[in-house]
Amino acid sequence: MKQTAKHDLRELHSEVPAVRQASRQMVRELGFLDHWIGGCGVSHSQCHALIELEHHGVLTAGELSDLLNLDKSTLSRTLKELLEAEYVAVRGGGEDKRKKPLTLAKKGLKQLDRIHAYANDQVHAALSLLSEAERRTVVEGLALYAKALARTRAQSELAIRPMLRSDNPDVARIIRTVMPEFGANGPGFAINDPEVGQMFESYSGDQAGYFVVTRGGDRVVGGAGFGPLAGGGKDVCELRKMYFLPEARGTGMGRKLLLLVLERAREAGFKTCYLETLEKMTQARRLYESVGFEKLCKPLGATGHFGCDSWYAKKL
Amino acid sequence: MKQTAKHDLRELHSEVPAVRQASRQMVRELGFLDHWIGGCGVSHSQCHALIELEHHGVLTAGELSDLLNLDKSTLSRTLKELLEAEYVAVRGGGEDKRKKPLTLAKKGLKQLDRIHAYANDQVHAALSLLSEAERRTVVEGLALYAKALARTRAQSELAIRPMLRSDNPDVARIIRTVMPEFGANGPGFAINDPEVGQMFESYSGDQAGYFVVTRGGDRVVGGAGFGPLAGGGKDVCELRKMYFLPEARGTGMGRKLLLLVLERAREAGFKTCYLETLEKMTQARRLYESVGFEKLCKPLGATGHFGCDSWYAKKL
DNA sequence: GAAGATTGAAACCTCAATCTTT
DNA sequence: AAAGATTGAGGTTTCAATCTTC
């Protein structure tokens, strides 16, 4: 197993330059495809803006600049021309007068048809040189790389650190936001624990700890901690109150945080980690299972969280 | 078989938008990767120029602008700054004083190290989120798409048309250039046929035809024709004098030309097509085999080309 | 004060015209 | 005249400052 992992890593190192080389070449060839745009009356950015508008229906200038990875000022000017040419229209009547929701206009749709016709022809011509299996490799390879890059980017804005006293309000807010999202707001759920408002104090000492995930500077977007399991003996700890705001999910940060908490629990002398959750929290349960938690058929200890219906444990 | 082909095509049509979507997203994510460049003193183009210089050793401004798909004027200015910063140096002593061969200088190498360190880290972080199989898919997918786009681009500059009388000198030149390349310039080879100088006249009439491949306007870069096989009966024709300049090889144009010639031969009433070639022309032989030609163990007819050592035939 | 959008200055890129060497 | 490289004018993009609305 370890052998495989090592081999896997060596492979990875040799693949990095290969991927960089291939992506440079691909981008260069895509650049050639874009040359024709000069002759069709819209600029490169205008063309992409139209495509995204078609795809999303209604967008504001800010959303468009995020999607296209262009400065908002560029978009402002780009849109000005598109509006003058009547390719897009402002869908008025919005409540917030700061926003300008944009949609495709008739002429924009027509222009877009021409663009798609050309672009599809080009891509079709290229793909038709490949076999079916090769084409599948292309689709999957591009999508996988895009997704991996996106997740890396999301992760690089996130960081993990021990909770501070000043985080108390933020952490309480997250718990009180996330649990109702899964219908876990009645009696018998952790949301009613008295500790929710004083998480920092509740997880101090060397037998417990709470960690938060922050985004872009120091905004708290998630957290998790550990402490002795009530009525579970001195060798058993509980993974407690692991919650993420939606914006921080699917970034791979949950796994990082979980592994950190487990490591700290092991260092604190615990031999086993127990946790309670809900069947319907499927994303979380998949994560628990993937790091080695095993499903139990009944609860351990006496947490008082009789609202939970799914229990796991793992040797540390 | 036909069923498969149809299914194959339907798949292709649904894959075109998928590839376009994936490639847009990928390019967008790559754009985010490039943002950091702002802080390192070199511009985006300068960075890529350094990478290409490292890869190729010595390059002129023109070669660089081709490689980076940038206008030569952009490169002129870009290089001016790189030279001032002593990142690159002109390797003097060339014979042609119009050229300025460029190489990396010491400071450029150092800068490049920093660039690679950062870029490798980023790509490494992204790839490490993927499994070994997924990473292979990424490498292969990017490379396949880049290659397919490049071939499409090369093909779009090429065209096929029937030979004109005015092509006589060009066609003769190609035949006399390509055959010696494969050592086929002694007696017993088609290069000595009297028709070489008057190809247009030799392939007129409704039982023969010669077609040329042109590049960028009307420069002839290859050709092929058919005519009755000497001593082969009235149902058998010969595929004759199919030659491509090196620049036109590997573009998929050979297949197109071959299929066209075979179709015209069939329309002219021939039932079988025969051809003679050399064992060492492996690329050509693979093409013949891939369109259905079957290897014979001895020649047909009486062409007089006793220099050939490989014979094929195909039902039309 | 903050979110959404616009404007001015400067950097970067392309097209076309020009210069230099062959 | 043609190949290689440079310069001038104008379009596109970004950064920073500003305006408007909440």
XYZ file of C-alpha atoms (C1' of nucleotides) in Angstrom:
676
model
C 0.000 0.000 0.000
C 2.732 2.406 0.967
C 4.702 1.251 -2.053
C 1.817 2.213 -4.293
C 1.503 5.616 -2.698
C 5.176 6.344 -3.194
C 5.037 5.228 -6.801
C 1.953 7.338 -7.225
C 3.837 10.399 -6.035
C 6.800 9.830 -8.266
C 4.435 9.572 -11.213
C 2.844 12.827 -10.157
C 6.139 14.684 -10.239
C 6.831 13.619 -13.782
C 3.301 14.486 -14.822
C 3.424 18.110 -13.690
C 5.665 19.301 -16.542
C 3.726 17.140 -18.982
C 0.463 18.763 -18.006
C 1.957 22.244 -18.140
C 3.401 21.614 -21.589
C 0.167 20.137 -22.898
C -1.927 22.946 -21.487
C 0.344 25.603 -22.997
C 0.001 23.989 -26.396
C -3.727 23.601 -26.049
C -4.231 27.223 -25.053
C -2.097 28.281 -27.975
C -4.211 26.296 -30.419
C -7.382 27.681 -28.900
C -5.894 31.112 -29.499
C -5.749 30.360 -33.200
C -9.415 29.423 -33.131
C -10.238 32.857 -31.746
C -8.539 34.725 -34.577
C -11.626 34.683 -36.784
C -13.587 36.693 -34.217
C -12.037 39.864 -35.633
C -14.273 39.625 -38.655
C -17.608 39.243 -36.912
C -18.131 42.579 -35.231
C -17.817 41.495 -31.610
C -14.668 41.365 -29.550
C -13.362 38.331 -27.734
C -14.833 39.416 -24.395
C -18.139 40.419 -25.910
C -18.399 36.991 -27.483
C -17.798 35.213 -24.185
C -20.186 37.535 -22.383
C -22.935 36.614 -24.845
C -22.235 32.919 -24.330
C -22.455 33.197 -20.561
C -25.638 35.259 -20.785
C -27.196 32.576 -22.948
C -26.119 29.920 -20.486
C -27.328 31.653 -17.327
C -30.292 33.667 -18.596
C -29.976 36.759 -16.403
C -26.720 38.104 -14.987
C -25.450 41.329 -13.481
C -22.231 43.006 -14.551
C -20.472 41.799 -11.416
C -21.501 38.195 -11.938
C -20.336 38.357 -15.532
C -16.934 39.740 -14.594
C -16.521 36.885 -12.096
C -17.562 34.293 -14.648
C -15.274 35.599 -17.368
C -12.416 36.401 -15.015
C -12.319 39.949 -16.345
C -12.058 43.190 -14.431
C -15.390 44.841 -13.724
C -14.180 47.950 -15.535
C -13.520 45.932 -18.677
C -16.988 44.520 -18.410
C -18.517 47.911 -17.894
C -17.097 49.108 -21.195
C -17.809 45.842 -22.970
C -21.435 45.973 -21.872
C -21.759 49.566 -22.944
C -21.016 48.533 -26.508
C -23.244 45.472 -26.339
C -26.115 47.635 -25.095
C -25.541 50.214 -27.834
C -25.517 47.472 -30.437
C -28.722 46.105 -28.849
C -27.182 42.676 -28.370
C -28.180 42.682 -24.689
C -30.872 44.518 -22.753
C -31.286 45.644 -19.145
C -34.167 43.833 -17.572
C -35.526 46.718 -15.466
C -38.023 46.486 -12.646
C -35.547 45.089 -10.167
C -35.960 46.174 -6.577
C -32.337 47.023 -5.935
C -31.543 49.954 -8.192
C -27.829 49.410 -7.859
C -28.093 46.235 -9.908
C -28.549 46.057 -13.654
C -29.805 42.587 -14.535
C -28.853 41.784 -18.120
C -30.419 39.455 -20.678
C -29.778 38.602 -24.284
C -31.711 40.651 -26.809
C -32.933 39.432 -30.189
C -29.945 40.702 -32.132
C -27.619 39.143 -29.559
C -29.237 35.765 -30.023
C -28.805 36.026 -33.771
C -25.150 36.984 -33.418
C -24.700 34.116 -30.975
C -26.093 31.678 -33.523
C -23.410 32.708 -35.972
C -20.736 32.392 -33.295
C -21.905 28.934 -32.260
C -22.144 27.799 -35.858
C -18.538 28.711 -36.481
C -17.152 27.479 -33.167
C -19.046 24.207 -33.353
C -17.736 23.624 -36.861
C -14.172 24.163 -35.727
C -14.396 21.951 -32.676
C -16.336 19.359 -34.651
C -13.621 19.273 -37.288
C -10.978 18.726 -34.622
C -12.901 16.066 -32.729
C -13.729 14.177 -35.896
C -10.031 13.417 -36.247
C -10.233 11.428 -33.008
C -11.727 8.069 -32.126
C -14.662 7.793 -29.791
C -12.427 6.718 -26.906
C -10.019 9.578 -27.559
C -12.863 12.074 -27.602
C -14.076 10.785 -24.275
C -10.570 11.226 -22.925
C -10.574 14.827 -24.153
C -13.911 15.692 -22.556
C -13.051 14.022 -19.275
C -9.489 15.308 -19.185
C -10.463 18.938 -19.722
C -13.287 18.749 -17.201
C -11.165 17.000 -14.582
C -8.353 19.513 -14.872
C -10.738 22.467 -14.730
C -12.386 21.058 -11.626
C -9.081 20.296 -9.941
C -7.811 23.804 -10.611
C -11.037 25.303 -9.290
C -10.808 23.281 -6.086
C -7.173 24.253 -5.607
C -8.129 27.884 -5.988
C -10.979 27.553 -3.503
C -8.672 25.815 -1.038
C -5.953 28.434 -1.320
C -8.374 31.021 0.058
C -9.169 28.815 3.038
C -7.115 28.220 6.161
C -7.429 26.241 9.400
C -6.506 27.558 12.854
C -7.435 26.870 16.496
C -10.531 28.695 17.606
C -10.088 32.008 19.458
C -12.343 33.500 22.107
C -13.328 36.182 19.603
C -14.701 33.495 17.286
C -17.504 32.606 19.726
C -20.240 34.607 17.950
C -19.193 33.451 14.474
C -19.092 29.777 15.432
C -22.468 29.993 17.181
C -23.927 31.642 14.093
C -22.635 28.892 11.823
C -24.038 26.139 14.042
C -27.396 27.887 14.237
C -27.417 28.343 10.456
C -26.325 24.920 9.292
C -28.282 22.622 11.594
C -31.740 23.930 10.642
C -30.724 23.497 7.017
C -30.888 19.747 7.669
C -33.992 19.991 9.838
C -31.934 19.410 12.989
C -33.386 22.178 15.101
C -35.791 20.456 17.496
C -34.992 18.983 20.897
C -32.388 16.211 20.959
C -30.029 18.028 18.621
C -26.671 19.614 19.367
C -28.036 23.012 18.398
C -29.639 23.183 21.833
C -26.479 22.350 23.767
C -25.717 25.131 26.249
C -22.118 25.235 24.976
C -23.088 26.653 21.568
C -22.663 30.242 22.696
C -19.383 29.614 24.562
C -17.571 27.215 22.291
C -14.120 28.612 23.068
C -14.491 28.102 26.817
C -16.184 24.713 26.358
C -13.306 23.287 24.317
C -10.366 24.607 26.345
C -8.120 22.273 28.327
C -5.863 19.484 27.054
C -8.651 16.927 26.617
C -10.548 18.977 24.033
C -10.052 21.356 21.130
C -11.999 23.265 18.507
C -10.699 24.448 15.131
C -12.155 26.823 12.582
C -11.822 27.179 8.817
C -11.457 30.775 7.663
C -11.792 32.284 4.243
C -10.128 35.292 2.641
C -8.440 36.854 5.639
C -10.335 35.827 8.726
C -14.001 35.158 8.024
C -15.067 31.915 9.758
C -16.852 29.514 7.391
C -16.681 26.200 9.256
C -15.328 24.302 12.216
C -14.977 21.034 14.123
C -13.692 19.889 17.520
C -13.185 16.993 19.860
C -13.700 16.292 23.556
C -14.268 13.365 25.921
C -17.380 11.330 25.110
C -19.882 11.733 27.944
C -20.187 8.329 29.580
C -17.673 6.771 27.201
C -14.652 6.034 29.397
C -11.334 7.866 29.322
C -10.073 6.304 26.034
C -12.989 7.451 23.905
C -13.405 10.939 22.479
C -16.180 12.412 20.385
C -15.830 14.353 17.155
C -18.106 17.293 17.845
C -19.921 19.999 15.979
C -18.392 19.708 12.542
C -20.236 22.191 10.345
C -19.496 24.091 7.139
C -21.306 26.938 5.469
C -22.440 25.951 1.967
C -19.763 28.141 0.352
C -17.019 26.095 2.049
C -18.357 22.674 1.058
C -16.899 20.538 -1.703
C -13.511 22.206 -1.361
C -11.658 19.294 0.205
C -11.261 21.409 3.348
C -13.594 19.157 5.344
C -11.174 16.286 4.961
C -8.214 18.416 5.999
C -9.999 19.680 9.081
C -11.198 16.208 10.044
C -7.713 14.711 9.748
C -6.285 17.534 11.855
C -8.876 17.045 14.610
C -8.281 13.282 14.674
C -4.530 13.802 14.916
C -4.907 16.226 17.837
C -7.300 13.817 19.578
C -4.740 11.040 19.194
C -2.023 13.295 20.612
C -4.307 14.021 23.582
C -4.201 10.308 24.407
C -7.542 9.075 23.085
C -7.633 5.618 21.483
C -11.025 5.776 19.777
C -13.090 8.518 18.171
C -16.874 8.353 18.122
C -19.353 10.597 16.304
C -23.092 11.052 15.859
C -24.736 12.426 12.751
C -27.797 12.169 10.517
C -28.476 9.720 7.715
C -29.499 12.585 5.490
C -26.096 14.275 5.823
C -24.766 12.110 3.023
C -21.800 14.273 2.021
C -20.518 14.296 5.604
C -21.062 10.545 6.045
C -19.142 9.795 2.857
C -16.259 11.798 4.270
C -16.352 9.956 7.618
C -16.345 6.612 5.843
C -13.521 7.612 3.514
C -11.152 8.377 6.410
C -11.895 5.042 8.104
C -14.919 5.582 10.361
C -17.053 2.455 10.702
C -20.802 2.529 11.010
C -22.266 1.386 14.351
C -25.781 0.001 14.771
C -26.439 1.867 18.017
C -25.091 4.931 19.852
C -22.278 4.972 22.435
C -22.105 7.033 25.638
C -24.763 9.494 26.666
C -24.639 12.642 24.594
C -28.335 13.361 24.885
C -28.549 13.900 21.116
C -31.431 11.494 20.580
C -32.247 13.314 17.340
C -29.278 11.671 15.626
C -29.843 8.443 13.714
C -26.361 7.479 12.516
C -23.286 6.579 14.600
C -19.651 5.969 13.679
C -16.389 5.084 15.426
C -12.737 4.866 14.408
C -9.538 3.650 16.094
C -6.984 6.455 16.406
C -20.373 -1.538 -38.820
C -22.474 1.233 -40.291
C -24.561 1.243 -37.113
C -21.432 1.905 -35.113
C -20.374 4.718 -37.389
C -23.746 6.405 -37.090
C -23.746 6.055 -33.339
C -20.240 7.407 -33.337
C -21.387 10.521 -35.147
C -24.338 11.130 -32.906
C -22.004 10.914 -29.923
C -19.715 13.414 -31.586
C -22.467 15.981 -31.959
C -23.298 15.851 -28.283
C -19.629 16.030 -27.390
C -18.913 19.280 -29.217
C -20.729 21.504 -26.707
C -19.296 19.479 -23.845
C -15.765 20.049 -25.068
C -16.385 23.742 -25.660
C -17.843 24.170 -22.186
C -15.022 22.248 -20.536
C -12.357 24.130 -22.441
C -13.884 27.500 -21.543
C -13.865 26.561 -17.884
C -10.348 25.224 -18.056
C -9.011 28.341 -19.747
C -10.768 30.451 -17.140
C -9.124 28.531 -14.304
C -5.748 28.791 -16.008
C -6.371 32.527 -16.134
C -6.610 32.591 -12.358
C -3.279 30.802 -12.160
C -1.700 33.589 -14.186
C -2.850 36.342 -11.845
C 0.172 36.015 -9.567
C 2.511 36.936 -12.440
C 1.789 40.604 -11.757
C 3.936 40.466 -8.653
C 7.047 38.973 -10.167
C 8.310 41.664 -12.500
C 7.669 39.978 -15.824
C 4.540 40.183 -17.916
C 2.533 37.243 -19.123
C 4.142 37.277 -22.563
C 7.619 37.750 -21.167
C 7.080 34.759 -18.948
C 6.010 32.541 -21.826
C 8.844 33.822 -23.986
C 11.343 32.789 -21.311
C 9.772 29.336 -21.092
C 9.976 28.805 -24.841
C 13.565 30.051 -24.932
C 14.481 27.559 -22.236
C 12.764 24.794 -24.149
C 14.287 25.540 -27.553
C 17.667 27.000 -26.607
C 18.058 29.560 -29.380
C 15.202 31.326 -31.143
C 14.717 34.394 -33.326
C 12.004 36.979 -32.713
C 9.951 35.617 -35.598
C 10.094 32.051 -34.325
C 9.050 33.216 -30.880
C 6.069 35.140 -32.177
C 4.938 32.031 -34.060
C 5.380 29.847 -30.994
C 3.512 32.186 -28.665
C 0.872 33.152 -31.218
C 1.692 36.808 -30.666
C 2.196 39.551 -33.191
C 5.828 40.154 -34.104
C 5.454 43.770 -33.028
C 4.363 42.685 -29.546
C 7.367 40.455 -29.403
C 9.689 43.177 -30.554
C 8.667 45.346 -27.604
C 8.559 42.431 -25.178
C 12.073 41.444 -26.147
C 13.306 45.005 -25.819
C 12.376 44.915 -22.138
C 13.792 41.440 -21.618
C 17.069 42.553 -23.165
C 17.195 45.688 -21.026
C 16.551 43.617 -17.925
C 19.283 41.234 -19.096
C 16.975 38.251 -18.936
C 17.888 37.285 -22.497
C 20.908 37.980 -24.676
C 21.514 38.234 -28.415
C 23.846 35.517 -29.520
C 25.839 37.461 -32.106
C 28.144 36.083 -34.750
C 25.350 34.874 -36.986
C 25.956 35.033 -40.703
C 22.645 36.619 -41.608
C 22.665 40.061 -40.034
C 18.881 40.368 -40.339
C 18.431 37.704 -37.693
C 18.866 38.193 -33.968
C 19.270 34.769 -32.382
C 18.210 34.950 -28.739
C 19.206 32.882 -25.730
C 18.450 32.946 -22.030
C 20.856 34.941 -19.916
C 21.824 34.160 -16.327
C 19.246 36.458 -14.758
C 16.580 35.033 -17.037
C 17.371 31.517 -15.872
C 17.070 32.610 -12.269
C 13.733 34.307 -12.914
C 12.581 31.207 -14.756
C 13.407 29.065 -11.745
C 11.088 31.173 -9.624
C 8.365 30.952 -12.256
C 8.670 27.192 -12.548
C 8.699 26.768 -8.782
C 5.429 28.620 -8.462
C 3.719 27.103 -11.506
C 4.805 23.585 -10.615
C 3.463 24.032 -7.105
C 0.098 25.167 -8.405
C -0.262 22.396 -10.950
C 1.050 19.875 -8.444
C -1.560 20.951 -5.923
C -4.303 20.542 -8.486
C -3.110 17.166 -9.768
C -2.690 15.822 -6.259
C -6.460 16.036 -5.879
C -6.792 13.468 -8.658
C -6.152 9.751 -8.814
C -3.413 8.325 -10.971
C -5.906 7.260 -13.637
C -7.554 10.676 -13.638
C -4.198 12.385 -13.991
C -3.395 10.220 -16.968
C -6.716 11.201 -18.491
C -5.830 14.869 -17.995
C -2.423 14.570 -19.651
C -3.739 12.551 -22.557
C -6.883 14.609 -22.988
C -5.062 17.929 -23.158
C -2.432 16.573 -25.525
C -4.984 14.900 -27.796
C -7.098 18.027 -28.079
C -4.082 20.236 -28.743
C -2.910 17.887 -31.474
C -6.348 17.617 -33.041
C -6.721 21.398 -33.121
C -3.265 21.770 -34.648
C -4.073 19.273 -37.384
C -7.375 20.981 -38.128
C -5.548 24.273 -38.464
C -2.975 22.748 -40.797
C -5.737 21.186 -42.900
C -7.693 24.403 -43.185
C -4.806 25.949 -45.082
C -4.784 23.051 -47.555
C -7.105 22.411 -50.475
C -7.516 19.823 -53.229
C -8.266 20.583 -56.874
C -7.786 18.930 -60.291
C -4.387 19.600 -61.781
C -4.062 22.468 -64.291
C -1.653 22.735 -67.198
C 0.123 25.511 -65.331
C 0.908 23.092 -62.498
C 3.226 21.016 -64.712
C 6.479 22.526 -63.425
C 5.395 22.431 -59.767
C 4.286 18.805 -59.916
C 7.472 17.765 -61.680
C 9.491 19.555 -59.026
C 7.694 17.759 -56.220
C 8.187 14.339 -57.794
C 11.871 15.049 -58.372
C 12.233 16.264 -54.772
C 10.358 13.568 -52.894
C 11.505 10.403 -54.661
C 15.237 10.905 -54.030
C 14.373 11.505 -50.375
C 13.529 7.805 -50.210
C 16.438 6.758 -52.398
C 14.109 6.114 -55.335
C 16.104 7.925 -57.994
C 17.824 5.164 -59.975
C 16.471 3.288 -62.979
C 13.253 1.341 -62.440
C 11.580 4.177 -60.554
C 8.692 6.417 -61.597
C 10.951 9.454 -61.378
C 12.347 8.488 -64.770
C 8.984 8.142 -66.482
C 8.814 10.450 -69.472
C 5.445 11.765 -68.261
C 6.956 13.559 -65.230
C 7.409 16.824 -67.119
C 3.957 16.710 -68.760
C 1.732 15.388 -66.036
C -1.293 17.456 -67.109
C -1.258 16.105 -70.654
C -0.497 12.558 -69.491
C -3.518 12.415 -67.195
C -6.127 14.026 -69.441
C -9.008 12.019 -70.869
C -11.825 10.262 -69.043
C -9.783 7.181 -68.060
C -7.272 9.134 -65.983
C -6.972 12.098 -63.659
C -4.429 13.917 -61.508
C -5.184 16.078 -58.447
C -3.006 18.445 -56.467
C -3.014 19.638 -52.873
C -2.357 23.369 -52.506
C -1.437 25.382 -49.489
C -2.176 28.972 -48.549
C -3.569 30.293 -51.806
C -2.180 28.204 -54.610
C 1.212 26.752 -53.798
C 1.295 23.055 -54.809
C 2.536 20.803 -51.995
C 1.391 17.343 -53.113
C -0.570 15.306 -55.600
C -1.885 11.937 -56.756
C -3.612 10.490 -59.818
C -5.000 7.419 -61.498
C -4.912 5.861 -64.932
C -5.249 2.462 -66.627
C -2.730 -0.118 -65.406
C -0.388 -0.973 -68.269
C -1.083 -4.626 -69.133
C -3.785 -4.919 -66.500
C -7.023 -5.242 -68.496
C -9.716 -2.629 -68.756
C -11.147 -3.078 -65.236
C -7.921 -2.341 -63.385
C -6.516 1.128 -62.744
C -3.324 2.201 -61.041
C -2.972 4.773 -58.273
C -0.066 6.815 -59.602
C 2.504 9.270 -58.370
C 1.152 10.099 -54.947
C 3.725 12.409 -53.344
C 3.680 15.051 -50.605
C 6.294 17.586 -49.598
C 7.337 17.063 -45.969
C 5.419 20.171 -44.836
C 2.140 18.623 -46.028
C 2.620 15.243 -44.346
C 0.832 14.182 -41.196
C -2.042 16.587 -41.866
C -4.674 14.003 -42.789
C -4.712 15.475 -46.291
C -3.174 12.329 -47.769
C -6.228 10.345 -46.777
C -8.588 12.928 -48.241
C -6.722 13.018 -51.529
C -6.529 9.234 -51.733
C -10.254 8.803 -51.106
C -11.036 11.407 -53.771
C -8.830 9.703 -56.364
C -10.372 6.306 -55.622
C -13.874 7.739 -55.965
C -13.038 9.308 -59.330
C -11.470 6.062 -60.520
C -14.644 4.199 -59.539
C -16.763 6.756 -61.409
C -14.539 6.221 -64.464
C -15.655 2.590 -64.477
C -12.679 0.817 -62.928
C -13.402 -2.136 -60.624
C -10.003 -2.556 -58.989
C -7.203 -0.187 -58.023
C -3.588 -1.331 -57.950
C -0.498 0.475 -56.672
C 3.242 0.014 -56.338
C 5.377 1.492 -53.609
C 8.409 0.895 -51.396
C 8.585 -1.005 -48.116
C 10.435 1.885 -46.563
C 7.575 4.308 -47.223
C 5.899 3.199 -44.032
C 3.660 6.215 -43.519
C 2.204 5.855 -47.009
C 1.744 2.092 -46.640
C -0.134 2.528 -43.361
C -2.462 4.914 -45.163
C -3.045 2.473 -48.035
C -3.808 -0.309 -45.592
C -6.138 1.848 -43.525
C -8.394 2.627 -46.494
C -8.651 -1.047 -47.427
C -5.741 -1.819 -49.752
C -4.507 -5.412 -49.431
C -0.891 -6.404 -49.776
C 0.009 -8.566 -52.797
C 3.001 -10.882 -52.909
C 3.921 -9.942 -56.473
C 3.329 -7.085 -58.929
C 0.478 -6.829 -61.446
C 0.664 -5.501 -65.006
C 3.805 -4.128 -66.589
C 4.633 -0.701 -65.217
C 8.365 -1.061 -65.645
C 8.937 0.164 -62.106
C 11.119 -2.736 -61.058
C 12.558 -0.592 -58.269
C 9.380 -1.031 -56.250
C 9.221 -3.821 -53.707
C 5.663 -3.552 -52.323
C 2.339 -3.991 -54.144
C -1.259 -3.426 -53.107
C -4.762 -3.736 -54.604
C -8.268 -2.766 -53.561
C -11.756 -3.380 -54.924
C -13.500 -0.138 -55.845
C -19.955 52.428 5.325
C -20.554 48.873 1.779
C -22.199 46.912 -2.731
C -22.697 47.733 -7.583
C -21.237 50.110 -11.312
C -18.488 53.834 -13.965
C -14.364 56.654 -15.405
C -9.120 58.161 -16.009
C -4.391 56.710 -16.602
C -1.266 53.318 -17.913
C 0.053 48.716 -19.691
C -0.467 45.396 -23.293
C -1.670 43.821 -27.864
C -2.650 44.181 -32.953
C -2.651 46.223 -37.577
C -0.308 48.684 -40.907
C 3.531 51.230 -42.427
C 8.533 51.546 -42.240
C 13.404 50.446 -41.835
C 17.439 47.310 -42.590
C 19.795 43.559 -44.632
C 19.963 40.043 -48.113
C 11.909 42.362 -54.120
C 11.735 39.617 -49.994
C 12.874 38.302 -45.097
C 13.564 39.935 -40.490
C 12.771 43.283 -37.308
C 11.057 48.016 -35.586
C 7.816 52.032 -34.977
C 3.055 54.738 -34.879
C -1.870 54.627 -34.168
C -5.687 52.583 -32.118
C -8.266 48.861 -29.595
C -8.473 46.027 -25.180
C -7.472 45.212 -20.422
C -6.168 46.354 -15.709
C -5.515 49.283 -11.483
C -7.086 52.879 -8.807
C -10.177 56.478 -7.886
C -14.967 57.934 -8.147
C -19.964 57.966 -8.354
C -24.555 56.099 -7.041
C -27.698 53.494 -4.317
C -28.673 50.803 -0.253
